[in-house]
PDB file of C-alpha atoms and ligand atoms in Angstrom:
ATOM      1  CA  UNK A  74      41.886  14.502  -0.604  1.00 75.00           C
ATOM      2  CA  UNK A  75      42.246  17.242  -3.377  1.00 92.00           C
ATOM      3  CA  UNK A  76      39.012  18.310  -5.156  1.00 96.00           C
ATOM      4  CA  UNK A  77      39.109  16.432  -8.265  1.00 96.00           C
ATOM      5  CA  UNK A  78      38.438  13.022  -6.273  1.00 96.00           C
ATOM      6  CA  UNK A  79      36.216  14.365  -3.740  1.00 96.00           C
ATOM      7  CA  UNK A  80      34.100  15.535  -7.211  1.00 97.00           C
ATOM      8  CA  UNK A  81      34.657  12.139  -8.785  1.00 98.00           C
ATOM      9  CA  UNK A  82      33.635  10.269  -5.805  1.00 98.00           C
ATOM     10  CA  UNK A  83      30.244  12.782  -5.094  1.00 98.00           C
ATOM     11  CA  UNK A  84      29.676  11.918  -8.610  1.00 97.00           C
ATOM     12  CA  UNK A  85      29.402   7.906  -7.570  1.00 98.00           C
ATOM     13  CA  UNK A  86      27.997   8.106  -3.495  1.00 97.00           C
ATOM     14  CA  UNK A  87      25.493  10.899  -3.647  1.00 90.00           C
ATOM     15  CA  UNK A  88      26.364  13.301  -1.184  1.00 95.00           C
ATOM     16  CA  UNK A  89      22.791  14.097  -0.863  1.00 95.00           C
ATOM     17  CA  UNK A  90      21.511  10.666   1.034  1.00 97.00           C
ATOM     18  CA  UNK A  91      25.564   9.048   1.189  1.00 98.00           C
ATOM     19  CA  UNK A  92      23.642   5.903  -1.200  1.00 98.00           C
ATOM     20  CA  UNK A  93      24.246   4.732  -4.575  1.00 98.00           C
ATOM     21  CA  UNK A  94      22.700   2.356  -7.013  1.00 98.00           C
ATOM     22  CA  UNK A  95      25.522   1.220  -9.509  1.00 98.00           C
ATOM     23  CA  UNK A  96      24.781  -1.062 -12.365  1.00 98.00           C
ATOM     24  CA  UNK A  97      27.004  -3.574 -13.252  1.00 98.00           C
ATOM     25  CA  UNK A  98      27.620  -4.506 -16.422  1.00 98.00           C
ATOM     26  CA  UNK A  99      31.172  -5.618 -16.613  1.00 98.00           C
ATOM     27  CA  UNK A 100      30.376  -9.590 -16.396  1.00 98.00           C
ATOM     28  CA  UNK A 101      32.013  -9.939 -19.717  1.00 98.00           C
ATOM     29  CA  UNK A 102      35.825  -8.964 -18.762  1.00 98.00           C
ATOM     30  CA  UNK A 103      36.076 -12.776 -17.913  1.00 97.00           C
ATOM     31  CA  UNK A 104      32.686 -14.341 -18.546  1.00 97.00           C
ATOM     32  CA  UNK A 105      32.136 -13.449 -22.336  1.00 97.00           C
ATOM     33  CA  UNK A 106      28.354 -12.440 -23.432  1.00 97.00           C
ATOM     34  CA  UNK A 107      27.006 -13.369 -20.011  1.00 97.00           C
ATOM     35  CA  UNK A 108      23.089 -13.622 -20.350  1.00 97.00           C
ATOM     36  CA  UNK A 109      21.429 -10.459 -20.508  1.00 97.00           C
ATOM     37  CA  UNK A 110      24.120  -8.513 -21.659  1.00 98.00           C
ATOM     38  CA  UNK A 111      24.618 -10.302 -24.740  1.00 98.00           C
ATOM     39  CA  UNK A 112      23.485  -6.992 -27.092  1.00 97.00           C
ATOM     40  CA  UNK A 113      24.780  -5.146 -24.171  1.00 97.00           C
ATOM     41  CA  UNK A 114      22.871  -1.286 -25.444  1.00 96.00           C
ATOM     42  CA  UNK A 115      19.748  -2.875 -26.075  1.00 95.00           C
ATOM     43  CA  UNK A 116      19.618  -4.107 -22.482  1.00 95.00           C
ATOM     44  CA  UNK A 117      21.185  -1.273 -20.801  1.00 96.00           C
ATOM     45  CA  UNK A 118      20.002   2.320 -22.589  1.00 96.00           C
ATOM     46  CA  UNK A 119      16.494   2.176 -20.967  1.00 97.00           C
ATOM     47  CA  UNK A 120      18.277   1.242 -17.699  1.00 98.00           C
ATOM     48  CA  UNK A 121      20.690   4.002 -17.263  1.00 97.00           C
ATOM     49  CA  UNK A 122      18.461   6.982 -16.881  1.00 97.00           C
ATOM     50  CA  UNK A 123      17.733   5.278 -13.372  1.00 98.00           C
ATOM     51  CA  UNK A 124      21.705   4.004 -12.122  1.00 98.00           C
ATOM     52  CA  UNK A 125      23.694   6.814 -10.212  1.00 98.00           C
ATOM     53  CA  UNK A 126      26.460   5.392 -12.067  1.00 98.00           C
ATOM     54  CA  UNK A 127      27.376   2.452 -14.465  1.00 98.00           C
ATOM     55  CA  UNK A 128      30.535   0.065 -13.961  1.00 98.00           C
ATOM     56  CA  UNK A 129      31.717  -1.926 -17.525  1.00 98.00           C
ATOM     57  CA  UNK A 130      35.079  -2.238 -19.691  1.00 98.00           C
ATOM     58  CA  UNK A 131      36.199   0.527 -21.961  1.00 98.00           C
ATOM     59  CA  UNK A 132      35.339  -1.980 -24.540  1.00 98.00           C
ATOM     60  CA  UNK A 133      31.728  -2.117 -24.108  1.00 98.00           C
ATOM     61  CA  UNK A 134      32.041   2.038 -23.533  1.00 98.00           C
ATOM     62  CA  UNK A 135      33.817   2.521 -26.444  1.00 98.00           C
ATOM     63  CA  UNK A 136      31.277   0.638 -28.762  1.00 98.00           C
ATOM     64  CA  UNK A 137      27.940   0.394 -27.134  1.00 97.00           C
ATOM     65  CA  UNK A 138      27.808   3.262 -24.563  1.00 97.00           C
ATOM     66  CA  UNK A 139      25.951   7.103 -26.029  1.00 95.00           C
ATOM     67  CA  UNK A 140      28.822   9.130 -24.822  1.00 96.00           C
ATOM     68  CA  UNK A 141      26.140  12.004 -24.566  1.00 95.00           C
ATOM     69  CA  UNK A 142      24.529  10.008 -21.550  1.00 93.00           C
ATOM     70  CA  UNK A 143      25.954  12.000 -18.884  1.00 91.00           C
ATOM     71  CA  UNK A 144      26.293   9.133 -16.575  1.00 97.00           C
ATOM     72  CA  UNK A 145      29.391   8.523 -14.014  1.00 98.00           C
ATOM     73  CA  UNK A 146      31.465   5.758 -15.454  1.00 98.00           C
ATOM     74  CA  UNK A 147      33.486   3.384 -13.079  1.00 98.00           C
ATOM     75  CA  UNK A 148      35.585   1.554 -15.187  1.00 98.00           C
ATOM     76  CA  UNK A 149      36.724  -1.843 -14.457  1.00 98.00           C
ATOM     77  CA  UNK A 150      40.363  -2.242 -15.117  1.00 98.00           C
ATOM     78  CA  UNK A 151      41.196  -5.567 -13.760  1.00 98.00           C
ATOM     79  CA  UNK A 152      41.749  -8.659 -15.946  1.00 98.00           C
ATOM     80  CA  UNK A 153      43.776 -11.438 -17.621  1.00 97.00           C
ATOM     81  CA  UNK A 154      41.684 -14.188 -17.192  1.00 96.00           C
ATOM     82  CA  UNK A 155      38.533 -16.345 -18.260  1.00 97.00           C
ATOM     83  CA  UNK A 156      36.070 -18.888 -16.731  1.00 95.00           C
ATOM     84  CA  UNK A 157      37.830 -21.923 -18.843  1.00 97.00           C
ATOM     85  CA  UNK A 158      40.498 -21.491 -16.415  1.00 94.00           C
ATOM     86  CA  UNK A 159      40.181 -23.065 -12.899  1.00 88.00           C
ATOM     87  CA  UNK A 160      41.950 -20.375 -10.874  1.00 91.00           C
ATOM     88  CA  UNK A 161      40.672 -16.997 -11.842  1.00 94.00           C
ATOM     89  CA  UNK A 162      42.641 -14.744  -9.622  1.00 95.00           C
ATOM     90  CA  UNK A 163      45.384 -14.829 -11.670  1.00 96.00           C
ATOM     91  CA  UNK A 164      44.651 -10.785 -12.888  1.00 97.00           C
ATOM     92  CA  UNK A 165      46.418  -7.935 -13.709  1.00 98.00           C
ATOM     93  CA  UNK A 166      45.904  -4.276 -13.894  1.00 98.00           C
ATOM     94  CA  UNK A 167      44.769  -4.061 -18.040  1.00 98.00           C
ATOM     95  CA  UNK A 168      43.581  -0.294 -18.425  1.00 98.00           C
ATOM     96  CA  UNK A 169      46.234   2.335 -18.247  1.00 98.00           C
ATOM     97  CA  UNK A 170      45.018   5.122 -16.146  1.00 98.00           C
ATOM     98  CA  UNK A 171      45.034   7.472 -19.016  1.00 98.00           C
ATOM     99  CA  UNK A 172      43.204   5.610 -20.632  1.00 98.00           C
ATOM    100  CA  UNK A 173      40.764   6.284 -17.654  1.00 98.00           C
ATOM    101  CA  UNK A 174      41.280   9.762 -17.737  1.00 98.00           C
ATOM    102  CA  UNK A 175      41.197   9.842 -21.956  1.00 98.00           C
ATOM    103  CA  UNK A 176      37.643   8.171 -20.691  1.00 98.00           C
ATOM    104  CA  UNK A 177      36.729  10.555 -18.510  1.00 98.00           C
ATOM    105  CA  UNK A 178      36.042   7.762 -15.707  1.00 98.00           C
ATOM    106  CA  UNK A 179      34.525   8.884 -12.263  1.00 98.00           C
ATOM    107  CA  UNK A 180      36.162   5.909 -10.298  1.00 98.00           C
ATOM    108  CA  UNK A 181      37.822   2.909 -11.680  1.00 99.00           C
ATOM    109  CA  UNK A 182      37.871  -0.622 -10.145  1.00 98.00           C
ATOM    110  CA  UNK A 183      39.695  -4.187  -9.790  1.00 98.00           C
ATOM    111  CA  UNK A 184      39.474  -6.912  -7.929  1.00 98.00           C
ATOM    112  CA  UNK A 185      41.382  -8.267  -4.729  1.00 98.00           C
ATOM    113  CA  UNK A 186      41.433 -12.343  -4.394  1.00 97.00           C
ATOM    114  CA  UNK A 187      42.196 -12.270  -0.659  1.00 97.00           C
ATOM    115  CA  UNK A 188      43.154 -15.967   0.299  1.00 95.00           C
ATOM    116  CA  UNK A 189      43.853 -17.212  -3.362  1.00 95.00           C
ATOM    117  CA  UNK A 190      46.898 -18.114  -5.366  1.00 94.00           C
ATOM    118  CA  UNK A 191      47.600 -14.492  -6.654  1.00 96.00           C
ATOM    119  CA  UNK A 192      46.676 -12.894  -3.178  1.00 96.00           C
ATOM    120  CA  UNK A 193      50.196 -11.025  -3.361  1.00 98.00           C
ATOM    121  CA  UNK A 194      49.774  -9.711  -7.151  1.00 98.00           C
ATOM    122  CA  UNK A 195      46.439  -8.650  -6.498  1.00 98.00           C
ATOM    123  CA  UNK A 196      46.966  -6.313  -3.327  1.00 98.00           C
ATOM    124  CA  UNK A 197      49.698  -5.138  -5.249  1.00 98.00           C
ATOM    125  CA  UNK A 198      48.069  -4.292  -8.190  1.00 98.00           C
ATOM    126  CA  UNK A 199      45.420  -2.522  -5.827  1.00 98.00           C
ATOM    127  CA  UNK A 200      48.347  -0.262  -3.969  1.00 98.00           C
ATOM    128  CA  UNK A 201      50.098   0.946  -7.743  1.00 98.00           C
ATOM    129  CA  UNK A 202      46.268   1.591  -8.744  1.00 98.00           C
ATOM    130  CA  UNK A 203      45.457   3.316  -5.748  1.00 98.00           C
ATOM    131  CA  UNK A 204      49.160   6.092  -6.414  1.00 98.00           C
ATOM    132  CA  UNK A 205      48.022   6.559  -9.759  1.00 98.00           C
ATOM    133  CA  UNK A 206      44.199   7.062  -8.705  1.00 98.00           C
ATOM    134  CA  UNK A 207      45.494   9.511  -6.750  1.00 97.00           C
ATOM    135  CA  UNK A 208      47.951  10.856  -8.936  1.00 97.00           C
ATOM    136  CA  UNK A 209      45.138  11.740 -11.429  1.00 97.00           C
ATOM    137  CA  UNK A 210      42.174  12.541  -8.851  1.00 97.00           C
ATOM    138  CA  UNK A 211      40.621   9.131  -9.654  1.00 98.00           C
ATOM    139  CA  UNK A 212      38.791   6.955  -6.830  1.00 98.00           C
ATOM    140  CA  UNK A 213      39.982   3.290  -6.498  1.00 98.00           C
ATOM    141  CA  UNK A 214      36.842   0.633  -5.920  1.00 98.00           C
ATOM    142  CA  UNK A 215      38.320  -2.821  -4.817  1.00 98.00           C
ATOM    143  CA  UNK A 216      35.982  -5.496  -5.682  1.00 98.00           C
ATOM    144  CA  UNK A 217      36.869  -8.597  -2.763  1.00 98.00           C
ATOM    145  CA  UNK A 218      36.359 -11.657  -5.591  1.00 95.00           C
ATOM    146  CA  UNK A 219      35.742 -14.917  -3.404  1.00 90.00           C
ATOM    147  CA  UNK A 220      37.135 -17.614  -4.458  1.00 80.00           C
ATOM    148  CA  UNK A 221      35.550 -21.323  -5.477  1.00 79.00           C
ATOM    149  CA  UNK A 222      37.310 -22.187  -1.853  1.00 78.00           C
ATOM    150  CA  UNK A 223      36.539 -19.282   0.374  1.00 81.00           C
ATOM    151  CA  UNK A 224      33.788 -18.622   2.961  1.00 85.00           C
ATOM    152  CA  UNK A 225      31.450 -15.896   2.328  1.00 90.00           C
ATOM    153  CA  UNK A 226      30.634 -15.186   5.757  1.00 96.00           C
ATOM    154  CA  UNK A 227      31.786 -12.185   8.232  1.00 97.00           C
ATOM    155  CA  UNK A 228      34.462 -13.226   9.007  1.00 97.00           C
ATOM    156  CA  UNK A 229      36.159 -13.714   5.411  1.00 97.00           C
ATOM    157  CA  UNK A 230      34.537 -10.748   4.206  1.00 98.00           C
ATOM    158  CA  UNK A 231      36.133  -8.193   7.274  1.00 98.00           C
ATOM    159  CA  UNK A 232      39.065  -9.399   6.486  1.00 98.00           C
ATOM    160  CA  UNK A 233      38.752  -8.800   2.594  1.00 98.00           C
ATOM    161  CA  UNK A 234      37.252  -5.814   2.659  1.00 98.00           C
ATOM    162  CA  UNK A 235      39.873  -4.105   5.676  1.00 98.00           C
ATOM    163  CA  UNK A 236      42.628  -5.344   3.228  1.00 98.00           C
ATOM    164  CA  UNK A 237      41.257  -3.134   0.627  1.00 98.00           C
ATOM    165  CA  UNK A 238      40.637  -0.157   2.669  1.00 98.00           C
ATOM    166  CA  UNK A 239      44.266  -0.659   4.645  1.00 98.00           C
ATOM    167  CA  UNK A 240      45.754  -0.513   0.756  1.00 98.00           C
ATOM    168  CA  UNK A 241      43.924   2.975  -0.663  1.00 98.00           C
ATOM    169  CA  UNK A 242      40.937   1.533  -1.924  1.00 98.00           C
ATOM    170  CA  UNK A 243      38.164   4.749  -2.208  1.00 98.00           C
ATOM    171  CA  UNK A 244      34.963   2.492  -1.938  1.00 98.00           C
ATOM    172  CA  UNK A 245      35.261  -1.247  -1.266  1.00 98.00           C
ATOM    173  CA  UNK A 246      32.181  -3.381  -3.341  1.00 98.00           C
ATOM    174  CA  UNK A 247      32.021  -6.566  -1.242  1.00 98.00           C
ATOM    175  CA  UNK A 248      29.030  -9.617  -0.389  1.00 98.00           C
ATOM    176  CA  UNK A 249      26.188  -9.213   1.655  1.00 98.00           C
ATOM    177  CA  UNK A 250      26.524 -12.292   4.725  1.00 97.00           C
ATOM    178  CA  UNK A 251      25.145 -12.742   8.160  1.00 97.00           C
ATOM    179  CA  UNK A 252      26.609 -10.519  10.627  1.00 98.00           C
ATOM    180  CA  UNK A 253      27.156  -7.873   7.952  1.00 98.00           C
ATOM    181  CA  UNK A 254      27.406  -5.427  10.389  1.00 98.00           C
ATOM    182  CA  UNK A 255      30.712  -6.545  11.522  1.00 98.00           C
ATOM    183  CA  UNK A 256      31.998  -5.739   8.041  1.00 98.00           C
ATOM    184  CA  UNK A 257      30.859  -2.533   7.775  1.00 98.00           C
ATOM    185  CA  UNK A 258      32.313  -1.453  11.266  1.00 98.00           C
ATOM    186  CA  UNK A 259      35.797  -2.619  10.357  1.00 98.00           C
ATOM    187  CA  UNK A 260      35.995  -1.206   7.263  1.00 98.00           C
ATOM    188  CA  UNK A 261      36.565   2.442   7.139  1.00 98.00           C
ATOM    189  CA  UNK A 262      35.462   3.293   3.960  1.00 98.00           C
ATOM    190  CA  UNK A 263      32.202   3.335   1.855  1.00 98.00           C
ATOM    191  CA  UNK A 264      31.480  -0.357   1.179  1.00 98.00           C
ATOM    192  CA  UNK A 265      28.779  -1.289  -1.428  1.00 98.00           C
ATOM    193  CA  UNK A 266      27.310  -4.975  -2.151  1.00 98.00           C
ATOM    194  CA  UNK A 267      27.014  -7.149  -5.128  1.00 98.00           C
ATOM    195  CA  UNK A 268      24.071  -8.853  -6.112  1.00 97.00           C
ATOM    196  CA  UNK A 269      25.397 -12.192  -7.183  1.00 96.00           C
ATOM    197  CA  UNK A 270      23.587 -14.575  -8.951  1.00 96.00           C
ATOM    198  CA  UNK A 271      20.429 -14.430  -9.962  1.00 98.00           C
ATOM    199  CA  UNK A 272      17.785 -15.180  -7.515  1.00 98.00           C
ATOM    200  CA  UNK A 273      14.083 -13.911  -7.186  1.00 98.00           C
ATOM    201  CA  UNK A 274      13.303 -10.405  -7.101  1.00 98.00           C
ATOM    202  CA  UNK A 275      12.040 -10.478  -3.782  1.00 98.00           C
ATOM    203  CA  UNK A 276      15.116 -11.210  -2.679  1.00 98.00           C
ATOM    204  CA  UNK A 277      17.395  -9.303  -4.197  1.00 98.00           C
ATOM    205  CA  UNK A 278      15.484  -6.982  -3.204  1.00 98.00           C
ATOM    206  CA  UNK A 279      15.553  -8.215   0.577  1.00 98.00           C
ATOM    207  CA  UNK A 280      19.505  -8.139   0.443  1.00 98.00           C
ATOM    208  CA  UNK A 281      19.489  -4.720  -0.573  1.00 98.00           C
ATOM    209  CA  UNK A 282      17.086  -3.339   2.082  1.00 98.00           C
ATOM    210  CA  UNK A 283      19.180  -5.980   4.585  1.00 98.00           C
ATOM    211  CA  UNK A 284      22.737  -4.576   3.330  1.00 98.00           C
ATOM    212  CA  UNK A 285      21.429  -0.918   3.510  1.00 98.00           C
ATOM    213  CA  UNK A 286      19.975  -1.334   6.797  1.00 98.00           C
ATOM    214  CA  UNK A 287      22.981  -2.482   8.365  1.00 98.00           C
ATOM    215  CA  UNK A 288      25.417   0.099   6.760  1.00 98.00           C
ATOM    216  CA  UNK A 289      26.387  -0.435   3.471  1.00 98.00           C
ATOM    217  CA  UNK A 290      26.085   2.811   0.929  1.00 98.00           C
ATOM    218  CA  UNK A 291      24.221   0.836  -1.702  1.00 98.00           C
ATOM    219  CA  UNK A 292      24.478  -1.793  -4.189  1.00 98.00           C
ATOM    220  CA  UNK A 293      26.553  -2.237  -7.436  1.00 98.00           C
ATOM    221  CA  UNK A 294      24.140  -4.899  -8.650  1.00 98.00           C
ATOM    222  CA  UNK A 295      24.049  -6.705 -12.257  1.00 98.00           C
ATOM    223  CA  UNK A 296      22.345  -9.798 -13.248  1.00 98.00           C
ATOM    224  CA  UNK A 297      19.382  -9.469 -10.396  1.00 98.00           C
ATOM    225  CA  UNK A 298      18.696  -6.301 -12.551  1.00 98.00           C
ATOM    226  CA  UNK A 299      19.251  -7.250 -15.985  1.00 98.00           C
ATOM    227  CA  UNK A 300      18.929 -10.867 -15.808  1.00 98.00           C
ATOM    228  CA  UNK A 301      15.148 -10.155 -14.433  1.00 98.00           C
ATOM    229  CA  UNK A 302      11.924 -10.635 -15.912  1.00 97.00           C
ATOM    230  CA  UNK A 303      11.522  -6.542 -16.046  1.00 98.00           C
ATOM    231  CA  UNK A 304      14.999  -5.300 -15.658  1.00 98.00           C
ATOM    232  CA  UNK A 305      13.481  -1.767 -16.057  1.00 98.00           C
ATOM    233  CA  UNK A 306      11.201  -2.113 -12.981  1.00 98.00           C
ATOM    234  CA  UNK A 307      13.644  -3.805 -11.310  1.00 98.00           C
ATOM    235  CA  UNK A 308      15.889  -1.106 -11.017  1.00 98.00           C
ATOM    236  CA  UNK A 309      13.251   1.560  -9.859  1.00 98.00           C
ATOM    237  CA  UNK A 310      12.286  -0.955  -7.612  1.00 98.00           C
ATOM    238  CA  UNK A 311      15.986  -1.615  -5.736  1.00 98.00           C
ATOM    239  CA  UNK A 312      16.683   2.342  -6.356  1.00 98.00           C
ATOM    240  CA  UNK A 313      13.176   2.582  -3.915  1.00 98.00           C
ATOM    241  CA  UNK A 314      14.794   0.268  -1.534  1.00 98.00           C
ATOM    242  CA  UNK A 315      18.125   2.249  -1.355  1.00 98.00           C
ATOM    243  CA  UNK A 316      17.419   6.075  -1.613  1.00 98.00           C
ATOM    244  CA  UNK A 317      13.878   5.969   0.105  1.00 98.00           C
ATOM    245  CA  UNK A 318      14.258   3.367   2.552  1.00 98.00           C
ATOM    246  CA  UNK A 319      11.047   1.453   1.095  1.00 98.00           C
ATOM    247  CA  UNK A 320      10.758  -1.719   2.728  1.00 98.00           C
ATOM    248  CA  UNK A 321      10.792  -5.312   0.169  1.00 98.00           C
ATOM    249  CA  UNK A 322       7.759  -6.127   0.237  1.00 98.00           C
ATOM    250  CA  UNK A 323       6.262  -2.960  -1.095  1.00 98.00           C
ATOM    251  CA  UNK A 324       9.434  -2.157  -3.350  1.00 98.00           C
ATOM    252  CA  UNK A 325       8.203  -5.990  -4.834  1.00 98.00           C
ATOM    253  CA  UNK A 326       4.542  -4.681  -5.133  1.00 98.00           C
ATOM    254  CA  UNK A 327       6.267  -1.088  -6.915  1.00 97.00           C
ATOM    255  CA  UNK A 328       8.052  -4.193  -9.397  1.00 98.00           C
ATOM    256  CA  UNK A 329       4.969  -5.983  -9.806  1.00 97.00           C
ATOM    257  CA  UNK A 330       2.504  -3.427 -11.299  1.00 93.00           C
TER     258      UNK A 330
HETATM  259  C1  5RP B 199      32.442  -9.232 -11.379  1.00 84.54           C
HETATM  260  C2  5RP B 199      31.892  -8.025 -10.756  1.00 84.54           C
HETATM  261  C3  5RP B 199      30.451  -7.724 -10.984  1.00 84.54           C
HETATM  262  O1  5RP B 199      30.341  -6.395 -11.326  1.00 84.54           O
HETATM  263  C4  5RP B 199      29.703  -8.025  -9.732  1.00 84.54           C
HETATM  264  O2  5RP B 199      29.729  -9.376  -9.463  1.00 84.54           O
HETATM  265  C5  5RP B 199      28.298  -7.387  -9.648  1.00 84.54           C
HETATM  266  O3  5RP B 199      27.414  -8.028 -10.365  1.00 84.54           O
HETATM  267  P1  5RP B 199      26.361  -9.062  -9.782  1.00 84.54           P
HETATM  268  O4  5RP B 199      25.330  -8.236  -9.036  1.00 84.54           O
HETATM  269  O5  5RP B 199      25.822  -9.695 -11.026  1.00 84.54           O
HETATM  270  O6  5RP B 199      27.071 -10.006  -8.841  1.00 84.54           O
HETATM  271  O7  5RP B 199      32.547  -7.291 -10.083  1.00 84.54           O
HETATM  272  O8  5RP B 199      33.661  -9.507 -10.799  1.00 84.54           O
END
């Protein structure tokens, strides 16, 4: 691995504890103005002083992002599609990579639909992303989308998330499930968890301590952060959880105060 992704990806996993905490805030690619992110800045500026790194479309950069915040930028680059349509795997890659570069992107990322009816065009959108990742020195995260139809359990997920790493992907950002252990030892490179839906605090703050504690380098979590009540405490409290090992319950008390 030549020195300009090594820096991009120390830029994203800090080589200091091998954890991140990314914020997601790239809903919108196929979901519109999801809730929360509907004035995108206003939601996000107080937010990003505490993310190791922030993952969004070059559309929301562009317009909404300071580009004197000197924070690590993975840039989603899948798309073609929108929830009105019933199969959603139907993507593309939609962000040359020099636009990336033009960007100055630490990682960019795209989604795999393992099992659906664009399985095919996905991997290989993942394996042309991955040469010209490293063509430029620019880390490849595959995000494993489940489909309406699929399982989220071990076994689905192992099998996702190998497929990714077996193709190039850098950092594979996958779903917590029981037996998430068995994930993480099949897959041999850094694998980070969504948050999904919102739930309550405490736990999405339970599935980070639970997906940290059985491997995984962190979280790239969105709406449990900035659909929450305090998005702001939120995040201190799940960055707690993931750089200093505190335990849920008293990274909840940390949110409550
Ligand atoms: C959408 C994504 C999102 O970034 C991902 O789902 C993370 O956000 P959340 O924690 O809200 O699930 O990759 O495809």
């Amino acid at each position: 691995m030549d020195y300009g992704m090594k820096n991009r990806l120390s830029r994203i996993i800090s080589p200091k504890d091998n954890k991140t905490v990314m914020l997601a805030i790239d809903h919108g690619y196929f979901m519109g103005p999801t809730g929360g992110l509907e004035e995108p800045d206003k939601t996000i500026s107080p937010l990003i002083p505490f993310a190791d790194s922030l993952m969004l479309t070059r559309g929301i950069l562009r317009t909404k992002i300071n580009p004197e915040f000197n924070i690590p930028i993975v840039l989603r680059v899948s798309g073609g599609t929108s929830i009105l349509k019933e199969d959603l795997s139907d993507e593309d890659i939609s962000v040359s990579m020099e636009d990336a570069v033009r960007l100055n992107v630490s990682a960019v990322a795209l989604s795999i639909f393992i099992g659906s009816a664009h399985e095919k065009q996905s991997i290989i959108n993942l394996s042309k992303l991955v040469d010209k990742g490293y063509k430029y020195g620019i880390p490849v995260l595959a995000v494993t989308a489940v489909g309406r139809d699929m399982n989220r359990d071990s076994r689905y997920l192992s099998l996702a998330c190998r497929i990714a790493a077996e193709t190039g992907a850098n950092i594979v950002k996958t779903y917590y499930c029981d037996n998430f252990e068995e994930v993480i030892r099949t897959c041999p490179v850094p694998v980070v968890v969504a948050g999904g839906k919102k739930t309550t605090e405490q736990e999405a703050l339970q599935l980070a301590y639970n997906a940290v504690n059985k491997g995984a380098s962190g979280v790239d979590m969105g709406r449990n952060i900035f659909q929450s009540e305090k998005p702001l405490s939120m995040i201190k409290a799940v960055k707690s959880v993931v750089h200093d090992g505190l335990d849920p319950k008293n990274a909840f008390i940390e949110y409550s105060k």
